[in-house]
Structures are given as structure tokens and as C-alpha cells.
JSON list of N, CA, C and O in Angstrom, two decimals:
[
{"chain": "A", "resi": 1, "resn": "UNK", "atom": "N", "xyz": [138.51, 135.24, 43.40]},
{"chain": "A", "resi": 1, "resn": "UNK", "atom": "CA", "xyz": [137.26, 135.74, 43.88]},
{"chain": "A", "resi": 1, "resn": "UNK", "atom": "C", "xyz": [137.05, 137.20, 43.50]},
{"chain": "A", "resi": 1, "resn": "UNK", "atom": "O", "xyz": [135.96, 137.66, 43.17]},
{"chain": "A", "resi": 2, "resn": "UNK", "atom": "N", "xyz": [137.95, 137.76, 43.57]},
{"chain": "A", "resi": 2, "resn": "UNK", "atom": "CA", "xyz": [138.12, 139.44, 43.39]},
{"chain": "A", "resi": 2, "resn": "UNK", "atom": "C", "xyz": [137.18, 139.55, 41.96]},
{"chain": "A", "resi": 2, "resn": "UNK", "atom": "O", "xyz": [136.07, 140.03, 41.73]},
{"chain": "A", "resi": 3, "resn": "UNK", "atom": "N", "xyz": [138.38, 138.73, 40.96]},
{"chain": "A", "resi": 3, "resn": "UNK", "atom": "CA", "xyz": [137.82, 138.69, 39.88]},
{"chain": "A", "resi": 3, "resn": "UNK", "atom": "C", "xyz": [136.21, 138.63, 39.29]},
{"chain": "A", "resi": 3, "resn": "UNK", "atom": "O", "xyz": [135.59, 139.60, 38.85]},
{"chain": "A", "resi": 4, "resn": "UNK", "atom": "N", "xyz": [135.87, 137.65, 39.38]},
{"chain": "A", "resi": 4, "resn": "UNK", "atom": "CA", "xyz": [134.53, 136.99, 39.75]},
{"chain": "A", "resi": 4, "resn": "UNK", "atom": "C", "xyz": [133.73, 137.97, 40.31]},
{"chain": "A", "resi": 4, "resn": "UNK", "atom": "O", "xyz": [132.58, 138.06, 39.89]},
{"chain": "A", "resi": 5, "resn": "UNK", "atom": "N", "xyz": [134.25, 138.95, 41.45]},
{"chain": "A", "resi": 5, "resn": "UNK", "atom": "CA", "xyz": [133.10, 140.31, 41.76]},
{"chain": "A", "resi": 5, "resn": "UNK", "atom": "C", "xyz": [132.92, 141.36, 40.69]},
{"chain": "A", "resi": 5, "resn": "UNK", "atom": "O", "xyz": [131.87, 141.89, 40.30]},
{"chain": "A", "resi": 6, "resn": "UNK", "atom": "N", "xyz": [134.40, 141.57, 40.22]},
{"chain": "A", "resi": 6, "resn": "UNK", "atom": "CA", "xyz": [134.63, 142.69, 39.31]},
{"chain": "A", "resi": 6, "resn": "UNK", "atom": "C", "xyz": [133.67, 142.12, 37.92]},
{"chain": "A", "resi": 6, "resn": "UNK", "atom": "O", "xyz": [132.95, 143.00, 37.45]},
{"chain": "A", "resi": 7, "resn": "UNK", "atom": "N", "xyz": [133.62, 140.99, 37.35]},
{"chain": "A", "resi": 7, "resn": "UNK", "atom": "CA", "xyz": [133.16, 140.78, 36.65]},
{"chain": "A", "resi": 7, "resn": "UNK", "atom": "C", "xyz": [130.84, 140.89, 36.57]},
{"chain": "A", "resi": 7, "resn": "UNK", "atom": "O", "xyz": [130.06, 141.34, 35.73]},
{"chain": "A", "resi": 8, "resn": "UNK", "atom": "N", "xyz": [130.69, 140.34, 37.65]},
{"chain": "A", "resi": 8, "resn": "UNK", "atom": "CA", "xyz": [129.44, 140.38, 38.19]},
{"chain": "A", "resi": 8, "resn": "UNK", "atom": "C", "xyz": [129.01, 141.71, 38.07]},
{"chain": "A", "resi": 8, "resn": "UNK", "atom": "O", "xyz": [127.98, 141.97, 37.44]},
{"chain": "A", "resi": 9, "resn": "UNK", "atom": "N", "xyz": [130.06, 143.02, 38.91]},
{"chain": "A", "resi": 9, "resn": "UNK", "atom": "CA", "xyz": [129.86, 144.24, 39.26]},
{"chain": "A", "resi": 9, "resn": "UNK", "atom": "C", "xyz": [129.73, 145.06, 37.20]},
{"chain": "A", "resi": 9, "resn": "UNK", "atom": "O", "xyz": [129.11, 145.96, 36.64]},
{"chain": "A", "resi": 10, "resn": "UNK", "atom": "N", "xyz": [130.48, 144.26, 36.92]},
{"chain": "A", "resi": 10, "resn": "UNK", "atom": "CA", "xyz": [130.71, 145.07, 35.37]},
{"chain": "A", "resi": 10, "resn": "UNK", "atom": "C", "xyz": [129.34, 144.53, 34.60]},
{"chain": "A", "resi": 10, "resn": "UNK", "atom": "O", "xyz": [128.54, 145.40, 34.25]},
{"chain": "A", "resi": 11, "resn": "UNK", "atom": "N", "xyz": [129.13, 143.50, 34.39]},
{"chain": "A", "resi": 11, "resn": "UNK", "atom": "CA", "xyz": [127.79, 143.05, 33.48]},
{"chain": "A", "resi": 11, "resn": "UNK", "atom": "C", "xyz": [126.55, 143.86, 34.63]},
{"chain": "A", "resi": 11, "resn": "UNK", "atom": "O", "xyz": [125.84, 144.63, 33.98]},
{"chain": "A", "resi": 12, "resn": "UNK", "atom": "N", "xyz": [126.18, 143.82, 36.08]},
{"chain": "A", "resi": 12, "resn": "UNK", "atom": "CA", "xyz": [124.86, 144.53, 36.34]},
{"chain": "A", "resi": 12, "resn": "UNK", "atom": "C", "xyz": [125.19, 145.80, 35.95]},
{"chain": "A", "resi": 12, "resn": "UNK", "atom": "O", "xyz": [124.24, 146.18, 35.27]},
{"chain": "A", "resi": 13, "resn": "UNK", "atom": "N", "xyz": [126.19, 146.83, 36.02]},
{"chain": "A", "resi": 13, "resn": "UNK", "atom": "CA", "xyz": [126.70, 148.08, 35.17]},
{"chain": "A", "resi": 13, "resn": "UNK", "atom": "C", "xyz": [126.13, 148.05, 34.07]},
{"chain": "A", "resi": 13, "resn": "UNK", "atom": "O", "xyz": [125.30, 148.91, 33.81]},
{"chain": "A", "resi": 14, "resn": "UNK", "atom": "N", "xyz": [126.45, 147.04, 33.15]},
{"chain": "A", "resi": 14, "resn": "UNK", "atom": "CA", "xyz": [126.33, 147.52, 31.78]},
{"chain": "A", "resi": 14, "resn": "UNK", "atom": "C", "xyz": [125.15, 146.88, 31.49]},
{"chain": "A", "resi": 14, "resn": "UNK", "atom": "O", "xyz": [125.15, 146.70, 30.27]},
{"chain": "A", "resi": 15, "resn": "UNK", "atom": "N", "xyz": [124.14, 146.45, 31.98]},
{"chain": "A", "resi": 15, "resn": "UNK", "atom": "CA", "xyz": [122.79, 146.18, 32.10]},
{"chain": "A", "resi": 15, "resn": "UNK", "atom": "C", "xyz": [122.32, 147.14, 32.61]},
{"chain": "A", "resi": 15, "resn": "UNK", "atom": "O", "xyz": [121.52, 147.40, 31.72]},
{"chain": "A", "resi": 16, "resn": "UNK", "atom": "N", "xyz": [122.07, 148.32, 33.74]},
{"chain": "A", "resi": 16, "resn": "UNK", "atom": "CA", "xyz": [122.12, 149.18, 34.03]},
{"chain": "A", "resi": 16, "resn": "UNK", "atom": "C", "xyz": [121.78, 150.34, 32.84]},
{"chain": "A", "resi": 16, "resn": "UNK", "atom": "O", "xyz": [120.70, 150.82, 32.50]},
{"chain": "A", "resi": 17, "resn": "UNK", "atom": "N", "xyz": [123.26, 150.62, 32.31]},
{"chain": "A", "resi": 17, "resn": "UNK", "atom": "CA", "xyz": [123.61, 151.40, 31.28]},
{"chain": "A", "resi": 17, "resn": "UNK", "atom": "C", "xyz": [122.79, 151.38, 30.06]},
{"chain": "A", "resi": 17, "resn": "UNK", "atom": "O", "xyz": [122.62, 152.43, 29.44]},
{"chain": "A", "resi": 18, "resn": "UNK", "atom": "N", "xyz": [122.30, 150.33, 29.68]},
{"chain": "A", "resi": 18, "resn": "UNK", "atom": "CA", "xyz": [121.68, 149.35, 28.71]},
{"chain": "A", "resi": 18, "resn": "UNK", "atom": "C", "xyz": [120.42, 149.75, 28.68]},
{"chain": "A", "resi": 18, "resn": "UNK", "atom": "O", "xyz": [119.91, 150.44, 27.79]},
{"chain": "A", "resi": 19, "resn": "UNK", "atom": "N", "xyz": [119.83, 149.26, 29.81]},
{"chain": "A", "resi": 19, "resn": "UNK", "atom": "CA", "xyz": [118.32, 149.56, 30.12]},
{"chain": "A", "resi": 19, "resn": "UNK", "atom": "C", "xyz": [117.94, 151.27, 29.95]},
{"chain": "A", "resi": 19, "resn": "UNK", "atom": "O", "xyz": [116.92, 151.64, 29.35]},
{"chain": "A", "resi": 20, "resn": "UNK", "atom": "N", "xyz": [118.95, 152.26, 30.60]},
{"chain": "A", "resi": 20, "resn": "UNK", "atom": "CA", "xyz": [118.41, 153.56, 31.00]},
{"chain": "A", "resi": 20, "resn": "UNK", "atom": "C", "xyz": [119.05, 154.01, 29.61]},
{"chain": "A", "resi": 20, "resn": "UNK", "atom": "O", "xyz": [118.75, 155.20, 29.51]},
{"chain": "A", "resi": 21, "resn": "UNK", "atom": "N", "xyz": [119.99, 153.52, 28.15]},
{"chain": "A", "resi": 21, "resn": "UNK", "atom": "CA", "xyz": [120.11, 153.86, 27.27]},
{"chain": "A", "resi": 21, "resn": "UNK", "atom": "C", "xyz": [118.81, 153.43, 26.29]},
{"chain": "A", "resi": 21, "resn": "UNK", "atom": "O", "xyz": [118.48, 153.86, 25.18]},
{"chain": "A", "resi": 22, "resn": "UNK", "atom": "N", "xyz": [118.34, 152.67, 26.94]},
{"chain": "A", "resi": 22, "resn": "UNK", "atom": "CA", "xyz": [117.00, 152.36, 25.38]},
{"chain": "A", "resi": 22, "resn": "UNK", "atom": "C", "xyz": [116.15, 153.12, 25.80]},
{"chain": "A", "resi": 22, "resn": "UNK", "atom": "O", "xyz": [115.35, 153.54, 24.97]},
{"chain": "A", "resi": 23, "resn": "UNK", "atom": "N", "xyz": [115.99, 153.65, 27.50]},
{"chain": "A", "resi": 23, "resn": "UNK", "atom": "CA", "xyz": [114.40, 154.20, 27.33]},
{"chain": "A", "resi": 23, "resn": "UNK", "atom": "C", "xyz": [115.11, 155.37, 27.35]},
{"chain": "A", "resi": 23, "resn": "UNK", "atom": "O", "xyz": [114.90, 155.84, 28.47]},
{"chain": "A", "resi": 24, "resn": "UNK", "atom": "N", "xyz": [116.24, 156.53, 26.38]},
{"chain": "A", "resi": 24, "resn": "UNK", "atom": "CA", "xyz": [115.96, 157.74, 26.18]},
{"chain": "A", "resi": 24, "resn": "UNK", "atom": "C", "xyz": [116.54, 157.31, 24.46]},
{"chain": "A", "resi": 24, "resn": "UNK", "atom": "O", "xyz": [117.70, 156.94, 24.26]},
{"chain": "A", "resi": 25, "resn": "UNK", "atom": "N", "xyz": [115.51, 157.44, 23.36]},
{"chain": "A", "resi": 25, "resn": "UNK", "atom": "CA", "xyz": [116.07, 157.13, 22.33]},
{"chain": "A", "resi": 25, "resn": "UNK", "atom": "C", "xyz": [115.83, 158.80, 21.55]},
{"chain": "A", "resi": 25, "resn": "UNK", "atom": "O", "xyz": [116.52, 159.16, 20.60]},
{"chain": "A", "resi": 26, "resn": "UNK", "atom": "N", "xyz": [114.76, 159.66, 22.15]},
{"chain": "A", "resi": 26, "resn": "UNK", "atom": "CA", "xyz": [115.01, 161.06, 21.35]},
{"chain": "A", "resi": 26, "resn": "UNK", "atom": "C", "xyz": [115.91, 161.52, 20.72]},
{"chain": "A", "resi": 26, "resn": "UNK", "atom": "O", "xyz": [117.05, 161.07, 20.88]},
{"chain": "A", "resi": 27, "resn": "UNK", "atom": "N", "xyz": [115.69, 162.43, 19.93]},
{"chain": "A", "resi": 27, "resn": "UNK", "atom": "CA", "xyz": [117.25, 162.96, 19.48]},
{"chain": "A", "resi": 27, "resn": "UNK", "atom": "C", "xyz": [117.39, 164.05, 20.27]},
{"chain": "A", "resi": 27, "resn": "UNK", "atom": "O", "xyz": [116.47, 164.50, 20.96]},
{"chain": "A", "resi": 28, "resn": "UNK", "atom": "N", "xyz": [118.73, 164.61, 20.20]},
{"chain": "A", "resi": 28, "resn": "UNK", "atom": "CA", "xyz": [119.42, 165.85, 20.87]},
{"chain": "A", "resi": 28, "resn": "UNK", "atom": "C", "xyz": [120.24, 166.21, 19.79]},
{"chain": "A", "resi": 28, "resn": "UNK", "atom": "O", "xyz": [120.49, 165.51, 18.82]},
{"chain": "A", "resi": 29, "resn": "UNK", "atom": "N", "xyz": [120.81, 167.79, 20.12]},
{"chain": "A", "resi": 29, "resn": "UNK", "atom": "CA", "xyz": [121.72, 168.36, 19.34]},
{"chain": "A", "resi": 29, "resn": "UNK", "atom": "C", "xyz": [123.05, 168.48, 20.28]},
{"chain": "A", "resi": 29, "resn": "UNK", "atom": "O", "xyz": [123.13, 169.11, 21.33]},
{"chain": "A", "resi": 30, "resn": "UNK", "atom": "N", "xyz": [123.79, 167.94, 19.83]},
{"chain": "A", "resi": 30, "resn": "UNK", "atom": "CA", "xyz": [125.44, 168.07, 20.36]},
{"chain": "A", "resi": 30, "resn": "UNK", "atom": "C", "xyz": [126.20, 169.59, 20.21]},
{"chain": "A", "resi": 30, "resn": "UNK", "atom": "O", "xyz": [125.76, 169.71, 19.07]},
{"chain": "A", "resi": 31, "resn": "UNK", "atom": "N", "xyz": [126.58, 170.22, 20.32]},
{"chain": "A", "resi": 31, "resn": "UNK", "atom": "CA", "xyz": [127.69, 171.15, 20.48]},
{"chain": "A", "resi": 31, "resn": "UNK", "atom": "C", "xyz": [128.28, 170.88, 20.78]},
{"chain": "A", "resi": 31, "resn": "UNK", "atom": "O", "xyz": [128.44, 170.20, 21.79]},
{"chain": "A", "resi": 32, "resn": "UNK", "atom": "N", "xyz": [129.18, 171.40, 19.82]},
{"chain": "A", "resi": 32, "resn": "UNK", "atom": "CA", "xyz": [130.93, 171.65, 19.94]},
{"chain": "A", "resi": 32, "resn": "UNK", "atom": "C", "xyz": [131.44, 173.35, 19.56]},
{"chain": "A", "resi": 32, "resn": "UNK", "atom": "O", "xyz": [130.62, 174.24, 19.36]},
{"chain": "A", "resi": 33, "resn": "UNK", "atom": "N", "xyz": [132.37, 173.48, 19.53]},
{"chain": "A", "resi": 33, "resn": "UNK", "atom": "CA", "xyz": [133.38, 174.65, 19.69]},
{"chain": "A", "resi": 33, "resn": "UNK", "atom": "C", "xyz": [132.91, 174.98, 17.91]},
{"chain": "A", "resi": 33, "resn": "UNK", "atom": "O", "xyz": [132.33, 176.00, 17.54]},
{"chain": "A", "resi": 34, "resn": "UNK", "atom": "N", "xyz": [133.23, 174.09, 17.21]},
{"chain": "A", "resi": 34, "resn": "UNK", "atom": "CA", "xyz": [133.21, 174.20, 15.42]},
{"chain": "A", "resi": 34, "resn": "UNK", "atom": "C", "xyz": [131.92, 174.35, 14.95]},
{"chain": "A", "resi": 34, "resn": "UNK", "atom": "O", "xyz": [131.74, 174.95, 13.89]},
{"chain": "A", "resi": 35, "resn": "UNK", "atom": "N", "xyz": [130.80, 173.81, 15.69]},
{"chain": "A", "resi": 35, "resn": "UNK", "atom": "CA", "xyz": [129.32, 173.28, 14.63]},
{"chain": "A", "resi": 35, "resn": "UNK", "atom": "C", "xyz": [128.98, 172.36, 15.94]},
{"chain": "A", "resi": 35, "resn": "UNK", "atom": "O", "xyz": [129.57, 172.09, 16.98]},
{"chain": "A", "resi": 36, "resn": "UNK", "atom": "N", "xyz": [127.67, 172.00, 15.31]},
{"chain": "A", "resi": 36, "resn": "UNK", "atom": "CA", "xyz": [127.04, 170.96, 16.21]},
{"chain": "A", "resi": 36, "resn": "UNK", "atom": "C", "xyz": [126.38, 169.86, 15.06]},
{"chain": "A", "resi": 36, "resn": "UNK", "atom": "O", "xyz": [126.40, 169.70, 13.84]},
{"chain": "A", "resi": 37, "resn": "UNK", "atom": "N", "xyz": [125.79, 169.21, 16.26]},
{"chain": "A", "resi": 37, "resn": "UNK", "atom": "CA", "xyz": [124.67, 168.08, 14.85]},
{"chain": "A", "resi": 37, "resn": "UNK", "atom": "C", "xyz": [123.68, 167.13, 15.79]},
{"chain": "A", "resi": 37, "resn": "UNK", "atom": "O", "xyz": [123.86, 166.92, 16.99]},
{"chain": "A", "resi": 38, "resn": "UNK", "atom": "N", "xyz": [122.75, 166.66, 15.11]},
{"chain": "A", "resi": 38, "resn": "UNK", "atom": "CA", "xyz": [121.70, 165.91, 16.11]},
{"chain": "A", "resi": 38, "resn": "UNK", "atom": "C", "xyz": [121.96, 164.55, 16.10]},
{"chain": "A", "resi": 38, "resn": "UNK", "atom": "O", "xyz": [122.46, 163.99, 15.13]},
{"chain": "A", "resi": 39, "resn": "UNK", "atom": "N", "xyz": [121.60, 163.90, 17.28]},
{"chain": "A", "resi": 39, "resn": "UNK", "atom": "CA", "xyz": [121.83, 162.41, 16.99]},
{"chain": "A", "resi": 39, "resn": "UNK", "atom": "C", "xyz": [121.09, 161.67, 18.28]},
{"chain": "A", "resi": 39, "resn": "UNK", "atom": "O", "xyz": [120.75, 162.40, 19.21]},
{"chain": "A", "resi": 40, "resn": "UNK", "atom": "N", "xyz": [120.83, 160.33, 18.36]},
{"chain": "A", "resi": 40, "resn": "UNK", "atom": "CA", "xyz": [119.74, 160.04, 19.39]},
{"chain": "A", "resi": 40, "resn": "UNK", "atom": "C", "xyz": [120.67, 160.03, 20.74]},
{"chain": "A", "resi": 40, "resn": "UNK", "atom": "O", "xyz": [121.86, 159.76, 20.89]},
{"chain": "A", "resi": 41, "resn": "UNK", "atom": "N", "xyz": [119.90, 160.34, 21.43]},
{"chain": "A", "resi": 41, "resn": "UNK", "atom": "CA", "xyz": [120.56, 160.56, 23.26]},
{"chain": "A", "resi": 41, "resn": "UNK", "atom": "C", "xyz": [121.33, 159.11, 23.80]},
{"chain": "A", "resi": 41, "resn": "UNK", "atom": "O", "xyz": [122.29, 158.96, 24.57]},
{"chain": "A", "resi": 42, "resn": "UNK", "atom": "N", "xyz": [120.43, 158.05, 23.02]},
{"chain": "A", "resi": 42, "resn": "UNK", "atom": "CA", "xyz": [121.42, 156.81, 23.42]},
{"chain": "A", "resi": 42, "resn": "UNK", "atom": "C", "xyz": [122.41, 156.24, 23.07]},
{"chain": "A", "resi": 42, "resn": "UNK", "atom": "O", "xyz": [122.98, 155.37, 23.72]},
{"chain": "A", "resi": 43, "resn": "UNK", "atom": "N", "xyz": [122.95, 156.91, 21.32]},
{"chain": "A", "resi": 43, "resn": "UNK", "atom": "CA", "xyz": [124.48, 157.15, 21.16]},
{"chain": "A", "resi": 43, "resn": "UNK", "atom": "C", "xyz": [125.03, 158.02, 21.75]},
{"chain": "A", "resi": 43, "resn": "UNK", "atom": "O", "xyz": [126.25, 157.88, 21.78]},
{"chain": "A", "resi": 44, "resn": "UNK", "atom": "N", "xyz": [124.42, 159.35, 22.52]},
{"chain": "A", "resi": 44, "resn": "UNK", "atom": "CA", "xyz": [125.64, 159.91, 23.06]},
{"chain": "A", "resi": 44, "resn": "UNK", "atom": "C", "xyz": [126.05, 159.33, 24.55]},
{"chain": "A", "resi": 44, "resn": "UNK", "atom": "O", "xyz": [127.18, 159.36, 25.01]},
{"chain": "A", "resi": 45, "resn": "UNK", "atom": "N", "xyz": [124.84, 158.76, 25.22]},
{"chain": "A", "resi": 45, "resn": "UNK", "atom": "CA", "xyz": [125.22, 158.02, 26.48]},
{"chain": "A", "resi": 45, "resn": "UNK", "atom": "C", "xyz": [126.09, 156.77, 26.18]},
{"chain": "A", "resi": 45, "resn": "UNK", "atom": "O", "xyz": [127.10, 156.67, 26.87]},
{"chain": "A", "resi": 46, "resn": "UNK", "atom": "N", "xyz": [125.92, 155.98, 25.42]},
{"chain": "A", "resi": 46, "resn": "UNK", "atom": "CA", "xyz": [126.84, 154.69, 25.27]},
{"chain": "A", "resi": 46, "resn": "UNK", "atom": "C", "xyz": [128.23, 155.44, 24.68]},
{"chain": "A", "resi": 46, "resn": "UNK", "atom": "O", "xyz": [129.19, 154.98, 25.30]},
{"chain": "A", "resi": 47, "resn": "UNK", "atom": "N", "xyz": [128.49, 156.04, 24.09]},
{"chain": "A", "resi": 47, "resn": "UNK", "atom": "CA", "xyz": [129.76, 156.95, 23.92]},
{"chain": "A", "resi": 47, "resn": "UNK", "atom": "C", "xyz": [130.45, 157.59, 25.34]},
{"chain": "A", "resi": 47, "resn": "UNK", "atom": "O", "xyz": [131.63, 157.56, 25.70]},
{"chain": "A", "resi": 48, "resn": "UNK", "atom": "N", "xyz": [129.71, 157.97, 25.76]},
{"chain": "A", "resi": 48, "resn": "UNK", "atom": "CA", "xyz": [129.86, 158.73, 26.60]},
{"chain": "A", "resi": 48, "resn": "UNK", "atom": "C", "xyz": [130.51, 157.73, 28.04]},
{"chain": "A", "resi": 48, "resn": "UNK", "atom": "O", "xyz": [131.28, 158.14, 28.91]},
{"chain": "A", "resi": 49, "resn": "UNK", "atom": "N", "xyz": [129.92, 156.31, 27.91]},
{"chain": "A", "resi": 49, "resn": "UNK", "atom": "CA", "xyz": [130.33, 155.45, 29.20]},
{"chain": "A", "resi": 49, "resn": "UNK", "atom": "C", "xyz": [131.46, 154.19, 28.21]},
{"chain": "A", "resi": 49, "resn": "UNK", "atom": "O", "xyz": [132.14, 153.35, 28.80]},
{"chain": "A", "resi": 50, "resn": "UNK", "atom": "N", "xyz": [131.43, 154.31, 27.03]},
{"chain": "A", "resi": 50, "resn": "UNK", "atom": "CA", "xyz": [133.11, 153.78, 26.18]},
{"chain": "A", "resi": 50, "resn": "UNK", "atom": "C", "xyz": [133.83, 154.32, 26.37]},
{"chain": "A", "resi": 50, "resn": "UNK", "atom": "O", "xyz": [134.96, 153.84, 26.34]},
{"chain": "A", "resi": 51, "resn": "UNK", "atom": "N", "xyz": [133.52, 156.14, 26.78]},
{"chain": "A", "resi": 51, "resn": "UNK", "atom": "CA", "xyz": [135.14, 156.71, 26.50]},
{"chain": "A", "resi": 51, "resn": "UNK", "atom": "C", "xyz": [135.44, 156.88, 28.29]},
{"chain": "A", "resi": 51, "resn": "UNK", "atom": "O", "xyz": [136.61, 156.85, 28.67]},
{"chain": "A", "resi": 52, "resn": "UNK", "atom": "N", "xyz": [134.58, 157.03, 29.07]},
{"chain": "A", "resi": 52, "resn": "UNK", "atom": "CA", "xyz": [134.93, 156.66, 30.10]},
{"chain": "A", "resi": 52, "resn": "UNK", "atom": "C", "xyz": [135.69, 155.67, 30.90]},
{"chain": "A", "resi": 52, "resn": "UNK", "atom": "O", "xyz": [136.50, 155.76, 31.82]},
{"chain": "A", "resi": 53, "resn": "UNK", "atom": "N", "xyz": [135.11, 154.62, 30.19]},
{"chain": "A", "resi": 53, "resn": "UNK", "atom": "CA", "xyz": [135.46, 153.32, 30.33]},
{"chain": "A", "resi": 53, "resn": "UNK", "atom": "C", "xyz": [137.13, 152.62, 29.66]},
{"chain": "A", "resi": 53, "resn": "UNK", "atom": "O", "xyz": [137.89, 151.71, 29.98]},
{"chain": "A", "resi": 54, "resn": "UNK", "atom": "N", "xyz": [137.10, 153.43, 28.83]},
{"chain": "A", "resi": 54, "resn": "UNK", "atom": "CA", "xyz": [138.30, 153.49, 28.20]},
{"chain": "A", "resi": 54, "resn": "UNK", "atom": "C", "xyz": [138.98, 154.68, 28.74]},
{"chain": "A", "resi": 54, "resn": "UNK", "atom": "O", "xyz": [140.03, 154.49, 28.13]},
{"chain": "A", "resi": 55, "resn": "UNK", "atom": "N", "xyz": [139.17, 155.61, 29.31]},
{"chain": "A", "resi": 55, "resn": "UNK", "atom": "CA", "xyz": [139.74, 156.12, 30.36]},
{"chain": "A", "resi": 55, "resn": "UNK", "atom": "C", "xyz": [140.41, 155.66, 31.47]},
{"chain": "A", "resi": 55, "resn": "UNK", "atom": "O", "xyz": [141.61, 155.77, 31.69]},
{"chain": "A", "resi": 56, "resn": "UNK", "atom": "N", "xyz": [139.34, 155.01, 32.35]},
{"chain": "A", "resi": 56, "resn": "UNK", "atom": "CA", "xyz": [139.75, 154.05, 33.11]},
{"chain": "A", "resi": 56, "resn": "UNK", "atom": "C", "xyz": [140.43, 152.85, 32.79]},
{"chain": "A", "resi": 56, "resn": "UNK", "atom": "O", "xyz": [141.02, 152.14, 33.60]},
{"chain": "A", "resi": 57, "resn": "UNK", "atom": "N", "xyz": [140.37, 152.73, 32.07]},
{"chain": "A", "resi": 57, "resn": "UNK", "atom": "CA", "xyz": [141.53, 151.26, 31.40]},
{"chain": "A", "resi": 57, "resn": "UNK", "atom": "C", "xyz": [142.58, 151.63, 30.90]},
{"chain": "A", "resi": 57, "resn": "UNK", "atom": "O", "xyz": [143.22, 150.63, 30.58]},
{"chain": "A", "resi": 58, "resn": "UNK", "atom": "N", "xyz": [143.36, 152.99, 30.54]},
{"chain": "A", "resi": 58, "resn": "UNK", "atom": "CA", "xyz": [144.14, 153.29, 30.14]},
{"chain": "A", "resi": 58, "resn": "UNK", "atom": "C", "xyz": [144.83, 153.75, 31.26]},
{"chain": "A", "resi": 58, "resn": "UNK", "atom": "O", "xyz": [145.99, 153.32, 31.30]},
{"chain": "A", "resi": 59, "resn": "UNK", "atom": "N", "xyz": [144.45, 154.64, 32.39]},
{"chain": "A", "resi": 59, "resn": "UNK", "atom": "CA", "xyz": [144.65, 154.68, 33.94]},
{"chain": "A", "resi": 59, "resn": "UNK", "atom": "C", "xyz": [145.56, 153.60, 34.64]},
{"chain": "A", "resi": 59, "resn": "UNK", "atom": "O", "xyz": [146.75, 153.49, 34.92]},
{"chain": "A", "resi": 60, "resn": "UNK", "atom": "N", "xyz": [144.65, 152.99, 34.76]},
{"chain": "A", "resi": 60, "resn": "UNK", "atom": "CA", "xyz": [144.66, 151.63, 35.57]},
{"chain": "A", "resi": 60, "resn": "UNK", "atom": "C", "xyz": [145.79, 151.19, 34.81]},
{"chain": "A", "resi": 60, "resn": "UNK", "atom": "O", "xyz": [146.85, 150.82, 35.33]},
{"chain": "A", "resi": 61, "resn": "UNK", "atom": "N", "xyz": [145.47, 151.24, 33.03]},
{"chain": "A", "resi": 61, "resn": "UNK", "atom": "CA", "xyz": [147.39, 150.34, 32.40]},
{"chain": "A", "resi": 61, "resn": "UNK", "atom": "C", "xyz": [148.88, 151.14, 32.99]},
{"chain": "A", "resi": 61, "resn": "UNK", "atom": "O", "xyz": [149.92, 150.68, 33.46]},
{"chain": "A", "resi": 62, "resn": "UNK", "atom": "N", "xyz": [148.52, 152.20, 32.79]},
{"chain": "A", "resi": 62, "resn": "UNK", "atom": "CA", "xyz": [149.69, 153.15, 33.17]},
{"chain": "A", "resi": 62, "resn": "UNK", "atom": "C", "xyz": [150.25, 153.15, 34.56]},
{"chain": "A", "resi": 62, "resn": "UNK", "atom": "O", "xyz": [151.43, 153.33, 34.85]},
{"chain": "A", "resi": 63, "resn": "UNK", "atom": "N", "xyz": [149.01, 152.86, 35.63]},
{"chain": "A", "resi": 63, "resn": "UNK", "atom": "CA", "xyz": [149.80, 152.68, 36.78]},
{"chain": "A", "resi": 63, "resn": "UNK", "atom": "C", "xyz": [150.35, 150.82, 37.06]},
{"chain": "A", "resi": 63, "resn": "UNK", "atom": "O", "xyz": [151.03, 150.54, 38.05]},
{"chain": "A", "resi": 64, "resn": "UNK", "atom": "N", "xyz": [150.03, 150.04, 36.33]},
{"chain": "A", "resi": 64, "resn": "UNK", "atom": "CA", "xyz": [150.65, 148.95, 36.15]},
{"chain": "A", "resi": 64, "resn": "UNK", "atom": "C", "xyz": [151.88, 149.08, 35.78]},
{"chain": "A", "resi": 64, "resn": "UNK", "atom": "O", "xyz": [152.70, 148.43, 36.43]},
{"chain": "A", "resi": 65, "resn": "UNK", "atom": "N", "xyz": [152.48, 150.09, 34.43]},
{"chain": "A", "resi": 65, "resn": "UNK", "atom": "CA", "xyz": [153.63, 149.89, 33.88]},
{"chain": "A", "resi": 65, "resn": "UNK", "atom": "C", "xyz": [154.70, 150.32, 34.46]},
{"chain": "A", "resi": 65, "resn": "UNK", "atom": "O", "xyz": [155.80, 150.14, 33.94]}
]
């Protein structure tokens, strides 16, 4: 059952994520420390909730091992 929530809870998330990533498609300029560069706002949000997301999954492995 747990499962089955976590899963439910993860797809309305990334429907969520989904929806509020298409309606900002403008571009922006990124900075960094070296240079910067432009690119649309909804690659840096979907980046931005992969590397998160992959954060948390690397977390979560480590306190398993």
C-alpha cells in the first residue's frame, strides 16, 4: 500500500512540475562563477527538479547501505 501512495504521490508531482514547466517557456540567462548563457526557464526548472530528485535517491541509497 505504502508503495502504491508513493507512486500516486510521484506522478501528481511530476504532473504538477510538468504543467507549471510549459507555462514558463521564456528564456533566462544562467550565471555561473566562469560565464553565463541563455536558455528557456523550463530546462532550467526540469533540471533543476532531476538533480534534486536525484539527490534524494542517492540519500535515501546511502542510508540503506
Amino acid at each position: 500500500m505504502k508503495g502504491q501512495r508513493n507512486i500516486i504521490f510521484g506522478l501528481i508531482f511530476a504532473l504538477l512540475v510538468a504543467l507549471f514547466s510549459i507555462s514558463n517557456v521564456q528564456n533566462v540567462e544562467v550565471n555561473y562563477i566562469v560565464g553565463y548563457f541563455e536558455t528557456p526557464l523550463v530546462i532550467v526548472i526540469l533540471s533543476s527538479v532531476m538533480l534534486g530528485a536525484l539527490i534524494v535517491f542517492f540519500c535515501r541509497w546511502l542510508e540503506t547501505c
